[in-house]
Amino acid sequence: MTGRLAGKTALVTGAGSGIGRSVAERFAREDAAVVFSDRDIQAARDAAAPFPTAIAVRLDIADEASVEAAFAVMDAAGKTPDVVVANAGVQLFGQDAKIADLDLEVWQRTVDINLTGTFLTTKHAVRAMLGRGGSIILTGSPTGLNGEGADFTAYSSTKAGIHGLGRTVAAAYADQGIRVNTVVPGYTETPLVTAISGDPESRAAIVGRIPLGRPGQASDVEGIMVYLASDESSFATGATFRVDGGMTSL
């Protein structure tokens, strides 16, 4: 049986672990030719290894030269992307804080990676898709929608910026057949959030605010990502898709 993404080439950033890896692996199982990209090239290679049509590319989203180089490698390999998932990011537990306590260095690092990195990924994705069309999927967060991130000023602000970026780019390039949507995972237990998942009290507090009564898993996000990557979502752009167990519905 042919997968839902047969004939498509997809780039996923942050594909060495967590949500990015889960989504990239699912895309590959849906018969996409997947580019697993990560700042940690060995992690990307390990993730890509089981899939014959996949390649791994080193990509530091905060460095435009690195982003340009990654797209050039893809082009040289005949893998011009039909789908780009801008997923890579950081959440600096123990450093990010309420604004009065937040160091400028932590703010800047978070902005550089999360917001500027998503900008650079999206910029070069659009350039690669001009004249062809395609689907760009951004990874947002409930912290960009409500008060979930009160203690994470930098992270929450960058995610709110990503939501705005997605709407703006969607409006600017809809007439070029380039769709841009944002997926909002809720609290998802990946290596990014071990500071919460490893602390029973903190974990219980956040899970207690999820109506479905459990934390998310990386696999919970795969389905909506496949939908947005596929032609099934051809009339969806500029939208926000929440996969958060109901956390932001209250």
PDB file of C-alpha atoms in Angstrom:
ATOM      1  CA  MET A   1       0.000   0.000   0.000  1.00  0.00           C
ATOM      2  CA  THR A   2       1.299   3.448  -0.919  1.00  0.00           C
ATOM      3  CA  GLY A   3       1.859   5.895   1.925  1.00  0.00           C
ATOM      4  CA  ARG A   4       0.098   9.229   2.185  1.00  0.00           C
ATOM      5  CA  LEU A   5       3.304  11.162   1.416  1.00  0.00           C
ATOM      6  CA  ALA A   6       4.532   9.108  -1.535  1.00  0.00           C
ATOM      7  CA  GLY A   7       6.368  11.278  -4.050  1.00  0.00           C
ATOM      8  CA  LYS A   8       7.092  14.062  -1.558  1.00  0.00           C
ATOM      9  CA  THR A   9      10.397  15.211  -0.140  1.00  0.00           C
ATOM     10  CA  ALA A  10      10.308  16.506   3.426  1.00  0.00           C
ATOM     11  CA  LEU A  11      12.859  18.344   5.562  1.00  0.00           C
ATOM     12  CA  VAL A  12      12.407  18.110   9.323  1.00  0.00           C
ATOM     13  CA  THR A  13      14.550  20.217  11.650  1.00  0.00           C
ATOM     14  CA  GLY A  14      15.430  18.917  15.094  1.00  0.00           C
ATOM     15  CA  ALA A  15      14.981  15.395  13.715  1.00  0.00           C
ATOM     16  CA  GLY A  16      17.641  13.878  15.946  1.00  0.00           C
ATOM     17  CA  SER A  17      15.286  13.451  18.905  1.00  0.00           C
ATOM     18  CA  GLY A  18      11.854  14.136  20.356  1.00  0.00           C
ATOM     19  CA  ILE A  19       8.969  15.362  18.246  1.00  0.00           C
ATOM     20  CA  GLY A  20      11.194  16.047  15.252  1.00  0.00           C
ATOM     21  CA  ARG A  21      12.501  12.490  15.133  1.00  0.00           C
ATOM     22  CA  SER A  22       9.058  10.984  15.631  1.00  0.00           C
ATOM     23  CA  VAL A  23       7.579  13.094  12.828  1.00  0.00           C
ATOM     24  CA  ALA A  24      10.480  12.460  10.439  1.00  0.00           C
ATOM     25  CA  GLU A  25      10.249   8.713  11.027  1.00  0.00           C
ATOM     26  CA  ARG A  26       6.490   8.763  10.429  1.00  0.00           C
ATOM     27  CA  PHE A  27       6.968  10.745   7.209  1.00  0.00           C
ATOM     28  CA  ALA A  28       9.440   8.103   6.047  1.00  0.00           C
ATOM     29  CA  ARG A  29       6.950   5.339   6.864  1.00  0.00           C
ATOM     30  CA  GLU A  30       4.401   7.270   4.788  1.00  0.00           C
ATOM     31  CA  ASP A  31       6.834   6.959   1.835  1.00  0.00           C
ATOM     32  CA  ALA A  32       8.248  10.500   1.829  1.00  0.00           C
ATOM     33  CA  ALA A  33      11.922  10.978   1.028  1.00  0.00           C
ATOM     34  CA  VAL A  34      12.944  12.566   4.332  1.00  0.00           C
ATOM     35  CA  VAL A  35      15.859  14.822   5.171  1.00  0.00           C
ATOM     36  CA  PHE A  36      16.614  14.362   8.870  1.00  0.00           C
ATOM     37  CA  SER A  37      18.352  17.557   9.960  1.00  0.00           C
ATOM     38  CA  ASP A  38      19.794  18.443  13.323  1.00  0.00           C
ATOM     39  CA  ARG A  39      22.634  20.427  14.837  1.00  0.00           C
ATOM     40  CA  ASP A  40      23.815  17.056  16.158  1.00  0.00           C
ATOM     41  CA  ILE A  41      24.621  15.330  12.869  1.00  0.00           C
ATOM     42  CA  GLN A  42      25.271  11.938  14.487  1.00  0.00           C
ATOM     43  CA  ALA A  43      21.797  11.967  16.055  1.00  0.00           C
ATOM     44  CA  ALA A  44      20.334  12.820  12.641  1.00  0.00           C
ATOM     45  CA  ARG A  45      22.308  10.016  10.993  1.00  0.00           C
ATOM     46  CA  ASP A  46      21.209   7.492  13.601  1.00  0.00           C
ATOM     47  CA  ALA A  47      17.568   8.487  13.110  1.00  0.00           C
ATOM     48  CA  ALA A  48      17.779   8.370   9.313  1.00  0.00           C
ATOM     49  CA  ALA A  49      19.708   5.090   9.108  1.00  0.00           C
ATOM     50  CA  PRO A  50      16.712   2.686   8.967  1.00  0.00           C
ATOM     51  CA  PHE A  51      15.175   4.445   5.953  1.00  0.00           C
ATOM     52  CA  PRO A  52      16.750   3.790   2.524  1.00  0.00           C
ATOM     53  CA  THR A  53      15.524   7.020   0.888  1.00  0.00           C
ATOM     54  CA  ALA A  54      16.415   9.278   3.842  1.00  0.00           C
ATOM     55  CA  ILE A  55      19.511  11.422   4.242  1.00  0.00           C
ATOM     56  CA  ALA A  56      20.928  13.278   7.234  1.00  0.00           C
ATOM     57  CA  VAL A  57      22.092  16.896   7.086  1.00  0.00           C
ATOM     58  CA  ARG A  58      23.713  19.049   9.734  1.00  0.00           C
ATOM     59  CA  LEU A  59      21.627  22.172  10.237  1.00  0.00           C
ATOM     60  CA  ASP A  60      22.043  24.838  12.922  1.00  0.00           C
ATOM     61  CA  ILE A  61      18.868  26.848  12.497  1.00  0.00           C
ATOM     62  CA  ALA A  62      20.324  29.916  14.255  1.00  0.00           C
ATOM     63  CA  ASP A  63      23.124  30.227  11.665  1.00  0.00           C
ATOM     64  CA  GLU A  64      21.982  31.363   8.211  1.00  0.00           C
ATOM     65  CA  ALA A  65      25.113  29.995   6.547  1.00  0.00           C
ATOM     66  CA  SER A  66      24.295  26.574   8.002  1.00  0.00           C
ATOM     67  CA  VAL A  67      20.688  26.805   6.814  1.00  0.00           C
ATOM     68  CA  GLU A  68      21.786  27.829   3.319  1.00  0.00           C
ATOM     69  CA  ALA A  69      24.334  25.016   3.221  1.00  0.00           C
ATOM     70  CA  ALA A  70      21.745  22.438   4.238  1.00  0.00           C
ATOM     71  CA  PHE A  71      19.361  23.516   1.484  1.00  0.00           C
ATOM     72  CA  ALA A  72      22.270  23.441  -0.992  1.00  0.00           C
ATOM     73  CA  VAL A  73      23.137  19.866   0.032  1.00  0.00           C
ATOM     74  CA  MET A  74      19.513  18.874  -0.454  1.00  0.00           C
ATOM     75  CA  ASP A  75      19.384  20.519  -3.858  1.00  0.00           C
ATOM     76  CA  ALA A  76      22.576  18.780  -4.943  1.00  0.00           C
ATOM     77  CA  ALA A  77      21.091  15.461  -3.828  1.00  0.00           C
ATOM     78  CA  GLY A  78      17.938  16.104  -5.879  1.00  0.00           C
ATOM     79  CA  LYS A  79      15.848  16.542  -2.755  1.00  0.00           C
ATOM     80  CA  THR A  80      14.114  19.895  -3.207  1.00  0.00           C
ATOM     81  CA  PRO A  81      11.571  19.981  -0.377  1.00  0.00           C
ATOM     82  CA  ASP A  82       7.818  19.810  -0.880  1.00  0.00           C
ATOM     83  CA  VAL A  83       7.385  19.897   2.906  1.00  0.00           C
ATOM     84  CA  VAL A  84       9.426  21.644   5.605  1.00  0.00           C
ATOM     85  CA  VAL A  85       8.763  21.119   9.303  1.00  0.00           C
ATOM     86  CA  ALA A  86      10.403  23.926  11.305  1.00  0.00           C
ATOM     87  CA  ASN A  87      10.513  22.080  14.598  1.00  0.00           C
ATOM     88  CA  ALA A  88      13.943  22.624  16.192  1.00  0.00           C
ATOM     89  CA  GLY A  89      14.092  24.785  19.300  1.00  0.00           C
ATOM     90  CA  VAL A  90      15.171  25.120  22.923  1.00  0.00           C
ATOM     91  CA  GLN A  91      13.562  25.689  26.288  1.00  0.00           C
ATOM     92  CA  LEU A  92      16.175  26.751  28.807  1.00  0.00           C
ATOM     93  CA  PHE A  93      14.990  25.280  32.083  1.00  0.00           C
ATOM     94  CA  GLY A  94      16.706  26.809  35.087  1.00  0.00           C
ATOM     95  CA  GLN A  95      17.632  29.906  33.073  1.00  0.00           C
ATOM     96  CA  ASP A  96      14.441  31.244  31.499  1.00  0.00           C
ATOM     97  CA  ALA A  97      12.394  33.081  34.115  1.00  0.00           C
ATOM     98  CA  LYS A  98       9.845  35.770  34.900  1.00  0.00           C
ATOM     99  CA  ILE A  99      10.868  38.963  33.145  1.00  0.00           C
ATOM    100  CA  ALA A 100      12.261  40.767  36.195  1.00  0.00           C
ATOM    101  CA  ASP A 101      14.646  37.850  36.768  1.00  0.00           C
ATOM    102  CA  LEU A 102      15.545  37.091  33.153  1.00  0.00           C
ATOM    103  CA  ASP A 103      19.108  37.641  31.958  1.00  0.00           C
ATOM    104  CA  LEU A 104      19.494  39.287  28.570  1.00  0.00           C
ATOM    105  CA  GLU A 105      21.839  36.493  27.458  1.00  0.00           C
ATOM    106  CA  VAL A 106      19.165  33.840  28.070  1.00  0.00           C
ATOM    107  CA  TRP A 107      16.565  35.963  26.270  1.00  0.00           C
ATOM    108  CA  GLN A 108      18.857  36.467  23.291  1.00  0.00           C
ATOM    109  CA  ARG A 109      19.875  32.826  23.020  1.00  0.00           C
ATOM    110  CA  THR A 110      16.248  31.711  23.089  1.00  0.00           C
ATOM    111  CA  VAL A 111      15.245  34.288  20.483  1.00  0.00           C
ATOM    112  CA  ASP A 112      18.214  33.405  18.272  1.00  0.00           C
ATOM    113  CA  ILE A 113      17.344  29.719  18.194  1.00  0.00           C
ATOM    114  CA  ASN A 114      13.567  29.613  18.436  1.00  0.00           C
ATOM    115  CA  LEU A 115      12.361  32.703  16.621  1.00  0.00           C
ATOM    116  CA  THR A 116      15.261  33.680  14.368  1.00  0.00           C
ATOM    117  CA  GLY A 117      15.918  30.005  13.657  1.00  0.00           C
ATOM    118  CA  THR A 118      12.317  29.458  12.602  1.00  0.00           C
ATOM    119  CA  PHE A 119      12.481  32.635  10.505  1.00  0.00           C
ATOM    120  CA  LEU A 120      15.611  31.409   8.712  1.00  0.00           C
ATOM    121  CA  THR A 121      14.207  27.919   8.147  1.00  0.00           C
ATOM    122  CA  THR A 122      10.966  29.357   6.781  1.00  0.00           C
ATOM    123  CA  LYS A 123      12.745  31.957   4.638  1.00  0.00           C
ATOM    124  CA  HIS A 124      14.823  29.357   2.830  1.00  0.00           C
ATOM    125  CA  ALA A 125      11.917  26.924   2.635  1.00  0.00           C
ATOM    126  CA  VAL A 126       9.854  29.560   0.838  1.00  0.00           C
ATOM    127  CA  ARG A 127      12.721  30.282  -1.557  1.00  0.00           C
ATOM    128  CA  ALA A 128      12.974  26.576  -2.375  1.00  0.00           C
ATOM    129  CA  MET A 129       9.208  26.328  -2.960  1.00  0.00           C
ATOM    130  CA  LEU A 130       8.683  29.398  -5.142  1.00  0.00           C
ATOM    131  CA  GLY A 131       7.287  28.340  -8.485  1.00  0.00           C
ATOM    132  CA  ARG A 132       6.442  24.898  -7.113  1.00  0.00           C
ATOM    133  CA  GLY A 133       4.332  25.335  -3.988  1.00  0.00           C
ATOM    134  CA  GLY A 134       4.610  23.320  -0.828  1.00  0.00           C
ATOM    135  CA  SER A 135       3.695  22.966   2.816  1.00  0.00           C
ATOM    136  CA  ILE A 136       5.562  24.559   5.726  1.00  0.00           C
ATOM    137  CA  ILE A 137       4.677  23.411   9.228  1.00  0.00           C
ATOM    138  CA  LEU A 138       5.813  25.335  12.296  1.00  0.00           C
ATOM    139  CA  THR A 139       5.901  23.971  15.846  1.00  0.00           C
ATOM    140  CA  GLY A 140       4.200  26.310  18.285  1.00  0.00           C
ATOM    141  CA  SER A 141       3.307  25.981  21.964  1.00  0.00           C
ATOM    142  CA  PRO A 142       0.438  26.643  24.387  1.00  0.00           C
ATOM    143  CA  THR A 143       2.814  29.130  26.041  1.00  0.00           C
ATOM    144  CA  GLY A 144       2.341  31.325  22.970  1.00  0.00           C
ATOM    145  CA  LEU A 145      -1.437  31.240  23.382  1.00  0.00           C
ATOM    146  CA  ASN A 146      -2.166  31.644  27.095  1.00  0.00           C
ATOM    147  CA  GLY A 147      -0.483  31.968  30.462  1.00  0.00           C
ATOM    148  CA  GLU A 148       1.032  28.475  30.530  1.00  0.00           C
ATOM    149  CA  GLY A 149       4.536  29.941  30.276  1.00  0.00           C
ATOM    150  CA  ALA A 150       4.460  32.559  33.026  1.00  0.00           C
ATOM    151  CA  ASP A 151       7.876  31.434  34.286  1.00  0.00           C
ATOM    152  CA  PHE A 152       9.327  31.159  30.759  1.00  0.00           C
ATOM    153  CA  THR A 153       9.301  34.700  29.387  1.00  0.00           C
ATOM    154  CA  ALA A 154      11.749  34.084  26.549  1.00  0.00           C
ATOM    155  CA  TYR A 155      10.356  30.744  25.421  1.00  0.00           C
ATOM    156  CA  SER A 156       6.738  31.934  25.562  1.00  0.00           C
ATOM    157  CA  SER A 157       7.543  35.103  23.635  1.00  0.00           C
ATOM    158  CA  THR A 158       9.365  33.239  20.893  1.00  0.00           C
ATOM    159  CA  LYS A 159       6.517  30.781  20.473  1.00  0.00           C
ATOM    160  CA  ALA A 160       4.004  33.641  20.241  1.00  0.00           C
ATOM    161  CA  GLY A 161       6.257  35.148  17.588  1.00  0.00           C
ATOM    162  CA  ILE A 162       6.296  31.858  15.675  1.00  0.00           C
ATOM    163  CA  HIS A 163       2.488  31.823  15.654  1.00  0.00           C
ATOM    164  CA  GLY A 164       2.477  35.332  14.195  1.00  0.00           C
ATOM    165  CA  LEU A 165       5.185  34.469  11.679  1.00  0.00           C
ATOM    166  CA  GLY A 166       3.156  31.543  10.399  1.00  0.00           C
ATOM    167  CA  ARG A 167       0.075  33.672   9.751  1.00  0.00           C
ATOM    168  CA  THR A 168       2.119  36.392   8.034  1.00  0.00           C
ATOM    169  CA  VAL A 169       3.988  34.062   5.699  1.00  0.00           C
ATOM    170  CA  ALA A 170       0.796  32.152   4.895  1.00  0.00           C
ATOM    171  CA  ALA A 171      -0.887  35.383   3.794  1.00  0.00           C
ATOM    172  CA  ALA A 172       2.138  36.529   1.801  1.00  0.00           C
ATOM    173  CA  TYR A 173       2.596  33.350  -0.242  1.00  0.00           C
ATOM    174  CA  ALA A 174      -0.859  31.804  -0.572  1.00  0.00           C
ATOM    175  CA  ASP A 175      -0.980  32.945  -4.194  1.00  0.00           C
ATOM    176  CA  GLN A 176       2.243  30.993  -4.800  1.00  0.00           C
ATOM    177  CA  GLY A 177       0.711  27.754  -3.576  1.00  0.00           C
ATOM    178  CA  ILE A 178       2.832  27.766  -0.425  1.00  0.00           C
ATOM    179  CA  ARG A 179       0.857  26.823   2.678  1.00  0.00           C
ATOM    180  CA  VAL A 180       2.008  27.599   6.211  1.00  0.00           C
ATOM    181  CA  ASN A 181       0.367  26.169   9.314  1.00  0.00           C
ATOM    182  CA  THR A 182       1.320  25.896  12.974  1.00  0.00           C
ATOM    183  CA  VAL A 183       0.930  22.808  15.131  1.00  0.00           C
ATOM    184  CA  VAL A 184       0.666  23.394  18.879  1.00  0.00           C
ATOM    185  CA  PRO A 185       1.669  20.340  20.907  1.00  0.00           C
ATOM    186  CA  GLY A 186       0.761  20.475  24.567  1.00  0.00           C
ATOM    187  CA  TYR A 187       3.005  19.205  27.341  1.00  0.00           C
ATOM    188  CA  THR A 188       4.837  16.430  25.503  1.00  0.00           C
ATOM    189  CA  GLU A 189       7.329  14.199  27.246  1.00  0.00           C
ATOM    190  CA  THR A 190      10.521  14.384  25.205  1.00  0.00           C
ATOM    191  CA  PRO A 191      14.176  15.043  26.135  1.00  0.00           C
ATOM    192  CA  LEU A 192      13.367  18.775  25.966  1.00  0.00           C
ATOM    193  CA  VAL A 193      11.290  18.666  29.168  1.00  0.00           C
ATOM    194  CA  THR A 194      13.149  16.288  31.466  1.00  0.00           C
ATOM    195  CA  ALA A 195      13.242  19.052  34.076  1.00  0.00           C
ATOM    196  CA  ILE A 196       9.475  18.586  34.386  1.00  0.00           C
ATOM    197  CA  SER A 197       9.045  14.898  33.605  1.00  0.00           C
ATOM    198  CA  GLY A 198      11.769  13.985  36.109  1.00  0.00           C
ATOM    199  CA  ASP A 199      10.132  15.943  38.941  1.00  0.00           C
ATOM    200  CA  PRO A 200       6.977  14.138  40.157  1.00  0.00           C
ATOM    201  CA  GLU A 201       5.469  17.276  41.714  1.00  0.00           C
ATOM    202  CA  SER A 202       5.991  19.451  38.635  1.00  0.00           C
ATOM    203  CA  ARG A 203       4.790  16.681  36.337  1.00  0.00           C
ATOM    204  CA  ALA A 204       1.618  16.108  38.369  1.00  0.00           C
ATOM    205  CA  ALA A 205       0.863  19.830  38.379  1.00  0.00           C
ATOM    206  CA  ILE A 206       1.009  20.174  34.614  1.00  0.00           C
ATOM    207  CA  VAL A 207      -0.704  16.860  33.807  1.00  0.00           C
ATOM    208  CA  GLY A 208      -3.485  17.885  36.186  1.00  0.00           C
ATOM    209  CA  ARG A 209      -4.284  20.799  33.839  1.00  0.00           C
ATOM    210  CA  ILE A 210      -4.751  18.516  30.827  1.00  0.00           C
ATOM    211  CA  PRO A 211      -8.407  17.474  30.409  1.00  0.00           C
ATOM    212  CA  LEU A 212      -7.471  14.169  28.762  1.00  0.00           C
ATOM    213  CA  GLY A 213      -5.526  13.366  31.921  1.00  0.00           C
ATOM    214  CA  ARG A 214      -2.174  12.327  30.505  1.00  0.00           C
ATOM    215  CA  PRO A 215       0.968  13.888  29.074  1.00  0.00           C
ATOM    216  CA  GLY A 216       1.447  13.979  25.335  1.00  0.00           C
ATOM    217  CA  GLN A 217       3.871  11.718  23.543  1.00  0.00           C
ATOM    218  CA  ALA A 218       5.834  12.641  20.438  1.00  0.00           C
ATOM    219  CA  SER A 219       3.739  10.161  18.473  1.00  0.00           C
ATOM    220  CA  ASP A 220       0.589  12.147  19.280  1.00  0.00           C
ATOM    221  CA  VAL A 221       1.739  14.887  16.904  1.00  0.00           C
ATOM    222  CA  GLU A 222       2.513  12.647  13.948  1.00  0.00           C
ATOM    223  CA  GLY A 223      -1.007  12.412  12.548  1.00  0.00           C
ATOM    224  CA  ILE A 224      -1.664  16.130  12.230  1.00  0.00           C
ATOM    225  CA  MET A 225       1.787  16.638  10.746  1.00  0.00           C
ATOM    226  CA  VAL A 226       1.112  13.978   8.095  1.00  0.00           C
ATOM    227  CA  TYR A 227      -2.219  15.621   7.289  1.00  0.00           C
ATOM    228  CA  LEU A 228      -0.632  19.046   6.867  1.00  0.00           C
ATOM    229  CA  ALA A 229       2.220  17.614   4.791  1.00  0.00           C
ATOM    230  CA  SER A 230      -0.187  15.795   2.490  1.00  0.00           C
ATOM    231  CA  ASP A 231      -2.458  17.051  -0.273  1.00  0.00           C
ATOM    232  CA  GLU A 232      -5.408  16.242   1.993  1.00  0.00           C
ATOM    233  CA  SER A 233      -4.842  19.648   3.636  1.00  0.00           C
ATOM    234  CA  SER A 234      -4.641  21.609   0.376  1.00  0.00           C
ATOM    235  CA  PHE A 235      -7.192  24.204   1.610  1.00  0.00           C
ATOM    236  CA  ALA A 236      -5.552  24.718   5.008  1.00  0.00           C
ATOM    237  CA  THR A 237      -3.171  27.637   5.481  1.00  0.00           C
ATOM    238  CA  GLY A 238      -2.533  30.259   8.128  1.00  0.00           C
ATOM    239  CA  ALA A 239      -4.158  28.008  10.709  1.00  0.00           C
ATOM    240  CA  THR A 240      -3.248  26.802  14.177  1.00  0.00           C
ATOM    241  CA  PHE A 241      -3.835  23.141  15.011  1.00  0.00           C
ATOM    242  CA  ARG A 242      -3.821  22.331  18.740  1.00  0.00           C
ATOM    243  CA  VAL A 243      -2.806  18.844  19.851  1.00  0.00           C
ATOM    244  CA  ASP A 244      -2.637  19.478  23.573  1.00  0.00           C
ATOM    245  CA  GLY A 245      -5.122  17.164  25.262  1.00  0.00           C
ATOM    246  CA  GLY A 246      -7.490  20.102  25.713  1.00  0.00           C
ATOM    247  CA  MET A 247      -5.045  22.172  27.774  1.00  0.00           C
ATOM    248  CA  THR A 248      -5.790  25.441  25.958  1.00  0.00           C
ATOM    249  CA  SER A 249      -9.513  24.792  25.614  1.00  0.00           C
ATOM    250  CA  LEU A 250     -10.260  25.771  29.217  1.00  0.00           C
TER     251      LEU A 250
END
